[in-house]
CSV table of C-alpha atoms (C1' of nucleotides) in Angstrom, one decimal:
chain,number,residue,atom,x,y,z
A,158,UNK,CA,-50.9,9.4,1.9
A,159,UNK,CA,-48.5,6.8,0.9
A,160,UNK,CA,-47.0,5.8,4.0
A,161,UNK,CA,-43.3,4.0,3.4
A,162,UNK,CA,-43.8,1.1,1.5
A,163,UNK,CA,-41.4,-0.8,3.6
A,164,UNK,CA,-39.1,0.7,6.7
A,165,UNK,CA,-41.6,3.2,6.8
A,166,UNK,CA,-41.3,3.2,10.8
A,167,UNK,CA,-38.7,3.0,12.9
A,168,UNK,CA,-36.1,5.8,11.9
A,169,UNK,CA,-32.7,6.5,13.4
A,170,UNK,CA,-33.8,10.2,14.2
A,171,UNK,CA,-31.7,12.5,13.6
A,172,UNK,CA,-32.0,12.0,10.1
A,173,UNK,CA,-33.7,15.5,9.7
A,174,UNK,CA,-30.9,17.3,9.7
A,175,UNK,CA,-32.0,20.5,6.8
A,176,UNK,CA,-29.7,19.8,3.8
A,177,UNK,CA,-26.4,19.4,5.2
A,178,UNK,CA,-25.5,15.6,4.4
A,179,UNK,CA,-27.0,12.9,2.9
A,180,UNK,CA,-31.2,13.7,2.2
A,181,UNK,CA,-33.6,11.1,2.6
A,182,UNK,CA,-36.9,11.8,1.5
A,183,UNK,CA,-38.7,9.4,3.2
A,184,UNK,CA,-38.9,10.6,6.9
A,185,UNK,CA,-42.8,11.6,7.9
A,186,UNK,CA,-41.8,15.6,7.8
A,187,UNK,CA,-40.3,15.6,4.5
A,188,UNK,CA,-43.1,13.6,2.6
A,189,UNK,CA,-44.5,17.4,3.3
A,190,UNK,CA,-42.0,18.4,1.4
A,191,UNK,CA,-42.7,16.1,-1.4
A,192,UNK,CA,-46.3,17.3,-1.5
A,193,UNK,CA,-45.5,21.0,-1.4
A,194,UNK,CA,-42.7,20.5,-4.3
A,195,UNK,CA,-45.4,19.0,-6.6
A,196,UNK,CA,-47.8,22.2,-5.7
A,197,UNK,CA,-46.0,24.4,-6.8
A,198,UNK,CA,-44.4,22.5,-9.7
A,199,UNK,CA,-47.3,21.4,-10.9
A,200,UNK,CA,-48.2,21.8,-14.8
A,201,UNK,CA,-48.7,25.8,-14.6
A,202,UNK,CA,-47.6,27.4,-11.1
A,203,UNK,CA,-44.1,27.8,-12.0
A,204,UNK,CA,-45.5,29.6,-14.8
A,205,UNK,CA,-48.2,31.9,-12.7
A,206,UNK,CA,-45.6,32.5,-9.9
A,207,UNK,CA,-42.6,33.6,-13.0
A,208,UNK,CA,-45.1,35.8,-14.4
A,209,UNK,CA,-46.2,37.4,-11.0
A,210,UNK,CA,-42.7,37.8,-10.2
A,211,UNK,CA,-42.5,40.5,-12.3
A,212,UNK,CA,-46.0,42.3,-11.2
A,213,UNK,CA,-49.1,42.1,-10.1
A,214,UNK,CA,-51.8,41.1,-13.3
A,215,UNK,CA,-55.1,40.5,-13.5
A,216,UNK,CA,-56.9,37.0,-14.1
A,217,UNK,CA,-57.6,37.8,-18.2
A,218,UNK,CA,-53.5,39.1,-18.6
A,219,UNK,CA,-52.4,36.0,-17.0
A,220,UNK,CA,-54.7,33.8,-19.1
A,221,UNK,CA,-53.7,35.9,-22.0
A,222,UNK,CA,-50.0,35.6,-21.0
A,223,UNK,CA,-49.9,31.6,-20.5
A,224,UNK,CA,-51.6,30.7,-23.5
A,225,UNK,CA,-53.6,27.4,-23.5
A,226,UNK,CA,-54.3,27.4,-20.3
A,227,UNK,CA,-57.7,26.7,-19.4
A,228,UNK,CA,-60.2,29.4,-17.4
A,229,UNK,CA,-60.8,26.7,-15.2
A,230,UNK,CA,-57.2,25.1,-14.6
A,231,UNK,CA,-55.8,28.8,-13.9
A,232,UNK,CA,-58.6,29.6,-11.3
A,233,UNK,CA,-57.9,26.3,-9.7
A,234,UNK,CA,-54.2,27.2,-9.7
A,235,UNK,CA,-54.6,30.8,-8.1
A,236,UNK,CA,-56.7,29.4,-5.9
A,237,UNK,CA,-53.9,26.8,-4.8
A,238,UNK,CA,-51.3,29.0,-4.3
A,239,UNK,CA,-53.6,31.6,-2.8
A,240,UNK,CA,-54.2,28.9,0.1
A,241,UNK,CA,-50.7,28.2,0.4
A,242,UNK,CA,-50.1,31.7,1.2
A,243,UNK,CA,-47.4,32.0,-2.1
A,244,UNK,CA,-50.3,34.7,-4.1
A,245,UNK,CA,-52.4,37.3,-2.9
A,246,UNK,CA,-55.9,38.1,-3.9
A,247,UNK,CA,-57.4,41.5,-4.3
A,248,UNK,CA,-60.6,42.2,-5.2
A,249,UNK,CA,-62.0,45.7,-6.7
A,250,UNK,CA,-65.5,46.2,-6.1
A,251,UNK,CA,-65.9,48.1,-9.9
A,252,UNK,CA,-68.1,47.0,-12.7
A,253,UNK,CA,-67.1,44.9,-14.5
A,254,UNK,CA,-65.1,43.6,-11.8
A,255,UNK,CA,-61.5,43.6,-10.9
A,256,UNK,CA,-59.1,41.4,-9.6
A,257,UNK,CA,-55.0,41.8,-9.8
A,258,UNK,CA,-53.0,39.1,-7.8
A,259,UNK,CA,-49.4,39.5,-6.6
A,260,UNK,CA,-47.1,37.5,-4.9
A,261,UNK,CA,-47.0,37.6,-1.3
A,262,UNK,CA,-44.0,38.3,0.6
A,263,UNK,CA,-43.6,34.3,1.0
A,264,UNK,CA,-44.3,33.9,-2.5
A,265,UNK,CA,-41.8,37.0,-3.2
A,266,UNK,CA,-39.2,34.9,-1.5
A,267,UNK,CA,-39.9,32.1,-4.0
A,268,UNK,CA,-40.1,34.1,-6.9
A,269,UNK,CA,-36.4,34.8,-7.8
A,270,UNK,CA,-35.8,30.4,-7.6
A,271,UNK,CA,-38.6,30.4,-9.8
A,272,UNK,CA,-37.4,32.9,-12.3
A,273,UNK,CA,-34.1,31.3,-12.6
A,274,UNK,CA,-35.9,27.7,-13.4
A,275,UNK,CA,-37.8,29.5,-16.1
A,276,UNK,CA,-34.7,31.3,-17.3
A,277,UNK,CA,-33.1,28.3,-17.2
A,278,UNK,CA,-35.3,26.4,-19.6
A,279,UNK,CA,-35.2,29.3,-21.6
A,280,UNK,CA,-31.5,28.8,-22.0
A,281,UNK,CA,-31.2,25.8,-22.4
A,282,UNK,CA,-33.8,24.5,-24.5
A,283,UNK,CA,-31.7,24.2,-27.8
A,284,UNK,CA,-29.3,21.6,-25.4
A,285,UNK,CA,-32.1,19.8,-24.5
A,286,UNK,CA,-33.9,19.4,-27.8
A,287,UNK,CA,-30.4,18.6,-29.1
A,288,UNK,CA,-29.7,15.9,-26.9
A,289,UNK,CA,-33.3,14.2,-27.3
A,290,UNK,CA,-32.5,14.2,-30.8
A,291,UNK,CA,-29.3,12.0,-30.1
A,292,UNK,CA,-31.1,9.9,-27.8
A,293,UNK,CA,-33.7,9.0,-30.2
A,294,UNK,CA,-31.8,8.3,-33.3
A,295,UNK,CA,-29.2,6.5,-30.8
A,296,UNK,CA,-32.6,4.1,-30.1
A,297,UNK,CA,-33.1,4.2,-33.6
A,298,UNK,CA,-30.4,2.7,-34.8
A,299,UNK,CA,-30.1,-0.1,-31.6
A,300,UNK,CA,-33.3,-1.0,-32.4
A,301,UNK,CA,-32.8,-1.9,-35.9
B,199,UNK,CA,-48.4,18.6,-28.4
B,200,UNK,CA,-51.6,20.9,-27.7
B,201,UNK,CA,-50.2,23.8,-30.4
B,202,UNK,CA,-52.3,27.2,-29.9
B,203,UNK,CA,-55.2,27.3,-28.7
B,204,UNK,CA,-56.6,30.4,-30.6
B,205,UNK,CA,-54.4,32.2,-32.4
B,206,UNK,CA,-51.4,29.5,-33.1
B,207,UNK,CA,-50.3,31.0,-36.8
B,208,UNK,CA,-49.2,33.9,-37.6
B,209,UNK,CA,-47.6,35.7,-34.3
B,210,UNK,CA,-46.2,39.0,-34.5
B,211,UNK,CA,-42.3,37.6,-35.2
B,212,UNK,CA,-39.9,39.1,-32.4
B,213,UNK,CA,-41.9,38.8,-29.7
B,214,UNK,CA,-39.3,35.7,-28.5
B,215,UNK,CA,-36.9,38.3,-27.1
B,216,UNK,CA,-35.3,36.4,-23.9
B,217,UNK,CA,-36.3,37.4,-20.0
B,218,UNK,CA,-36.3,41.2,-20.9
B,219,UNK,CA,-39.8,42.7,-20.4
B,220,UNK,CA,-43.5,41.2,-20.3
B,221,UNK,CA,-43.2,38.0,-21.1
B,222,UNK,CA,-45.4,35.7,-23.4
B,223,UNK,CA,-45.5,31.9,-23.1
B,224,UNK,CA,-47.7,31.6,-26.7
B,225,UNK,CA,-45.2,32.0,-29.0
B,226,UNK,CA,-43.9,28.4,-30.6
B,227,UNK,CA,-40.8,28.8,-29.2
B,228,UNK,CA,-41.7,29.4,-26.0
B,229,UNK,CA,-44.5,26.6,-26.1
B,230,UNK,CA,-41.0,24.2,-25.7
B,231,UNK,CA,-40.0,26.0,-22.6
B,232,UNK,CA,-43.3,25.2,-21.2
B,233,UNK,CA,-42.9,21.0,-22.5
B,234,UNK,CA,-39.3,21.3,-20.6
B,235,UNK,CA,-40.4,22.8,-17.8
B,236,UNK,CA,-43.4,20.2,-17.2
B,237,UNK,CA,-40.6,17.7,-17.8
B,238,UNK,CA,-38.0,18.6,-14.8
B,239,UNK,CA,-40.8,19.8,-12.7
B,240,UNK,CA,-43.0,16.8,-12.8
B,241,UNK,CA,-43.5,14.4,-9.6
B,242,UNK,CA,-40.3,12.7,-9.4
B,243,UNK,CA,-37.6,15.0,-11.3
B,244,UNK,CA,-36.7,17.7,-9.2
B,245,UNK,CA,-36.2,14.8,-6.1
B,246,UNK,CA,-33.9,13.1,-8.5
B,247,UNK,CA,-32.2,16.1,-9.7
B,248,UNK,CA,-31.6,17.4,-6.3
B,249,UNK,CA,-30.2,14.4,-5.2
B,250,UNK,CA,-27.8,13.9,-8.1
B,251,UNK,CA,-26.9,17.5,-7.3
B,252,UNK,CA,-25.3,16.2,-4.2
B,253,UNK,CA,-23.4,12.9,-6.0
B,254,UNK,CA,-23.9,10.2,-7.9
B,255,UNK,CA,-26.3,7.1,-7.3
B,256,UNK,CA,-27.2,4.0,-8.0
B,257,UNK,CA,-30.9,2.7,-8.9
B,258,UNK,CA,-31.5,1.3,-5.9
B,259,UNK,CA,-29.9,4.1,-3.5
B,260,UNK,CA,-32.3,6.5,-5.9
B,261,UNK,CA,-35.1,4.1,-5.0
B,262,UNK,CA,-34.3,4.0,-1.3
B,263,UNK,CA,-33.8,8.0,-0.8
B,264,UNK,CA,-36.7,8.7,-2.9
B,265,UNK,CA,-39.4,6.4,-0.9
B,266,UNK,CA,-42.7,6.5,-2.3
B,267,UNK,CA,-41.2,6.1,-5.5
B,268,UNK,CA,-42.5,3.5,-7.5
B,269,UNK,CA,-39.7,1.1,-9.6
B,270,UNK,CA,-41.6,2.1,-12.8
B,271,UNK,CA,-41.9,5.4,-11.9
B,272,UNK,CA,-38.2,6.0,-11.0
B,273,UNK,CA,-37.1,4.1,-14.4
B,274,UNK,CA,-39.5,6.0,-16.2
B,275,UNK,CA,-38.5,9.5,-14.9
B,276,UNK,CA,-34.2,8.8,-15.2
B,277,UNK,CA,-35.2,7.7,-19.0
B,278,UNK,CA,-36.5,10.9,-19.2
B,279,UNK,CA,-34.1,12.8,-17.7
B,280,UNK,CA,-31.0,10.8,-19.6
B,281,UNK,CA,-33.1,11.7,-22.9
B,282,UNK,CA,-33.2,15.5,-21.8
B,283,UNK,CA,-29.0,14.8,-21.4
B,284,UNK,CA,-29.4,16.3,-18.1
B,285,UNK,CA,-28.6,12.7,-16.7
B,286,UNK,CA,-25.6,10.3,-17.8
B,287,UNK,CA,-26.3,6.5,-17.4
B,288,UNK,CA,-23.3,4.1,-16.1
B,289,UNK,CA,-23.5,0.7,-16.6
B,290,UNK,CA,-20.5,-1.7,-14.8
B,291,UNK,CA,-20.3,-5.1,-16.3
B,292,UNK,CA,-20.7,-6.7,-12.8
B,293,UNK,CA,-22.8,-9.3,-11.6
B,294,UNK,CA,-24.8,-8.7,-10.0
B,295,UNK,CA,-25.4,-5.3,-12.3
B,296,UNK,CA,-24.6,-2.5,-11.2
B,297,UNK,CA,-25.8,1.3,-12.8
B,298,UNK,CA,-24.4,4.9,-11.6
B,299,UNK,CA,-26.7,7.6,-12.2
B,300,UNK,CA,-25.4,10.8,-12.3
B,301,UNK,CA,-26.0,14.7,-13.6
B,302,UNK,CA,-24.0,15.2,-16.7
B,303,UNK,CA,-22.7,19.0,-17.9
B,304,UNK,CA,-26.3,20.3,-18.5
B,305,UNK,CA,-27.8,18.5,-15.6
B,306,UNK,CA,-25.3,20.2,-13.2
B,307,UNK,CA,-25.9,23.8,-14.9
B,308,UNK,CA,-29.4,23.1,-13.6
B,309,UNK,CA,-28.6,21.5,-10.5
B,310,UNK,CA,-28.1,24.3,-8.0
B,311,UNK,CA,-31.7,26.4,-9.4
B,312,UNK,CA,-33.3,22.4,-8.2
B,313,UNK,CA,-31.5,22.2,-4.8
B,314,UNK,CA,-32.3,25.8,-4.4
B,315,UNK,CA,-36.0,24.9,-5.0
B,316,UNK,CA,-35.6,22.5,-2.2
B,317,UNK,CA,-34.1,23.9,0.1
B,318,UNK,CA,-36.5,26.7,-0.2
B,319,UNK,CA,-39.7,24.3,0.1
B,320,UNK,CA,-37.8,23.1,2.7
B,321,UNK,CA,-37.6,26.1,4.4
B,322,UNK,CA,-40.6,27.6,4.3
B,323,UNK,CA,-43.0,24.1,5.0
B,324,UNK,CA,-44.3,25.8,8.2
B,325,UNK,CA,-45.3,29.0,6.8
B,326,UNK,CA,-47.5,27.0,4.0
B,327,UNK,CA,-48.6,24.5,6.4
B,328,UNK,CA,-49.9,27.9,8.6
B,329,UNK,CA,-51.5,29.5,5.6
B,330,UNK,CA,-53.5,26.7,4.6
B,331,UNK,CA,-54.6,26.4,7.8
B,332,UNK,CA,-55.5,30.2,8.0
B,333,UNK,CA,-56.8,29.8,4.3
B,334,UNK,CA,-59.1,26.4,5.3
B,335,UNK,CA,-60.7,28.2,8.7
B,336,UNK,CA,-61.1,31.4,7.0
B,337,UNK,CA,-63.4,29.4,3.9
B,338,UNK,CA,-65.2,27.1,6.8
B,339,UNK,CA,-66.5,30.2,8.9
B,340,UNK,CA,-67.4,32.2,5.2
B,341,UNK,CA,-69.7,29.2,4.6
B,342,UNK,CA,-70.9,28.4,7.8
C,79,DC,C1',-29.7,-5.6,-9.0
C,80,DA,C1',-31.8,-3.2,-12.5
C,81,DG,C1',-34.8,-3.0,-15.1
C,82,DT,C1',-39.2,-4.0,-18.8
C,83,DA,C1',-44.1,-5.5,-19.7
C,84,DT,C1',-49.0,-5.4,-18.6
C,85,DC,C1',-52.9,-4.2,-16.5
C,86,DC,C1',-56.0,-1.0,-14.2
C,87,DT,C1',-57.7,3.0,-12.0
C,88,DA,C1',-57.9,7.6,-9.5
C,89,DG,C1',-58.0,12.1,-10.5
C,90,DC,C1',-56.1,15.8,-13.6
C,91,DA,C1',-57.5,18.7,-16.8
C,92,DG,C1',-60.3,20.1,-21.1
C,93,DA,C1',-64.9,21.6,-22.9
C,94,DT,C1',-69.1,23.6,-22.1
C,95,DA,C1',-72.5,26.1,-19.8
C,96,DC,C1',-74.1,29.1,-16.3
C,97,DT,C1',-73.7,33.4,-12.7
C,98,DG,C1',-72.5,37.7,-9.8
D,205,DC,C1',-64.7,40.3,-16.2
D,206,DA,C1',-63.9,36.7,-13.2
D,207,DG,C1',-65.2,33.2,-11.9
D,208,DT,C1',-68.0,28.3,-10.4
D,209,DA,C1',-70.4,23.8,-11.8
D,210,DT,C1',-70.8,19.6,-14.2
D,211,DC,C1',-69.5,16.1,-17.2
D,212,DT,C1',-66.0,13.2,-19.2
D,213,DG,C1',-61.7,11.4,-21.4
D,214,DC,C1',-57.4,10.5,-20.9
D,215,DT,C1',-53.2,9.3,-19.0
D,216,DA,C1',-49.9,9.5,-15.2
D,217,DG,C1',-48.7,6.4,-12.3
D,218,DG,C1',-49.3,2.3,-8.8
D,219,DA,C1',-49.3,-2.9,-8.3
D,220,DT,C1',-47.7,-6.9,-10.0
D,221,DA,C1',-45.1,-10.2,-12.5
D,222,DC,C1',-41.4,-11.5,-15.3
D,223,DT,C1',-36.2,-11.2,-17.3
D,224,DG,C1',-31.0,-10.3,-18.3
DNA sequence: CAGTATCCTAGCAGATACTG
DNA sequence: CAGTATCTGCTAGGATACTG
């Protein structure tokens, strides 16, 4: 997609080394992980993948569960992580019809890191809203 | 910002109970945990919390390790992330300037849930990169 | 070096309507 | 119920230029 902008060739390999040292972001197989990271952090995975941590649901409970979500946005999201192998898809051939998705074992795998980024903001909202608070009226008063 | 959809006024009160049991995400309260989470999982965030994680850097370092990154972008995104308080701002009175980024209290208390994020897309790439595959061949021979 | 200011556009995402 | 299709606006974010 992007390409580097400037040393984009030419690395000292070895650079790939997992986590262990310094991370650069910019070597060909991590811009993978740059595109992966946004997929599943993207405005309302985290949430589906949270919410299927838990159990399986059904396309209405999810849209129920995560209001404001649009019918469209979730489908596109389930589809998404269906493809990337994090959500499974099962269909029940019953009228009206059925359809409960779970996490996959990969997504499983995902699901606890998930949970604790959810849990997190969860936690730590009051902080956060706290701090804006000081930031703005901090750029408040430098302002006038 | 987008308030309910529906049914914004007039929830059931006590339904904001933490991470016990089936969880809702329409409830006011829980519409900030969803404006957070968008905020420290949106495209540039995570990178730059998982690299503080590790130790402190400067702009351009930031720049340099994050490559794709655009100057705006990455201004834009530590304003953010100073504003959350999850990121202290250090300015030396050098010239040429000179300004340490690094996670404060909060940002830390969040830090090992981002590297573990990470390190997990990290880890799993290949099994994503295989299931879209499998997920693409299966849709091509469905239509064909 | 470490930003801000401005301009501009690709594509995300909402609304709406239709279908198996 | 569980979607897909289509249209469209809005804004995130890239490129570029300028400043302390």
């Amino acid at each position: 997609m992007e390409e580097g902008t400037s040393t984009s060739l030419g690395y000292p390999e070895g650079t790939v080394s997992a986590w262990s040292d310094a991370h650069q972001w910019d070597t060909r197989e991590d811009c993978e992980v740059r595109q992966i990271l946004d997929r599943i952090a993207d405005k309302w995975s985290l949430l589906v993948l949270a919410l299927l941590a838990e159990r399986p649901l059904r396309f209405s409970e999810l849209r129920r569960r995560i209001d404001g979500v649009s019918q469209r946005m979730l489908a596109v999201t389930l589809r998404h992580l269906e493809r990337d192998g994090l959500v499974s898809r099962t269909v029940f051939p019953v009228v009206p019809p059925r359809v409960d998705y779970a996490l996959t074992e990969l997504g499983e795998s995902l699901g606890s890191t998930v949970q604790a980024l959810v849990e997190w903001t969860e936690g730590h909202q009051e902080r956060i809203i706290e701090a804006r608070n000081r930031y703005d009226s901090a750029k408040v008063s430098a302002e006038a």
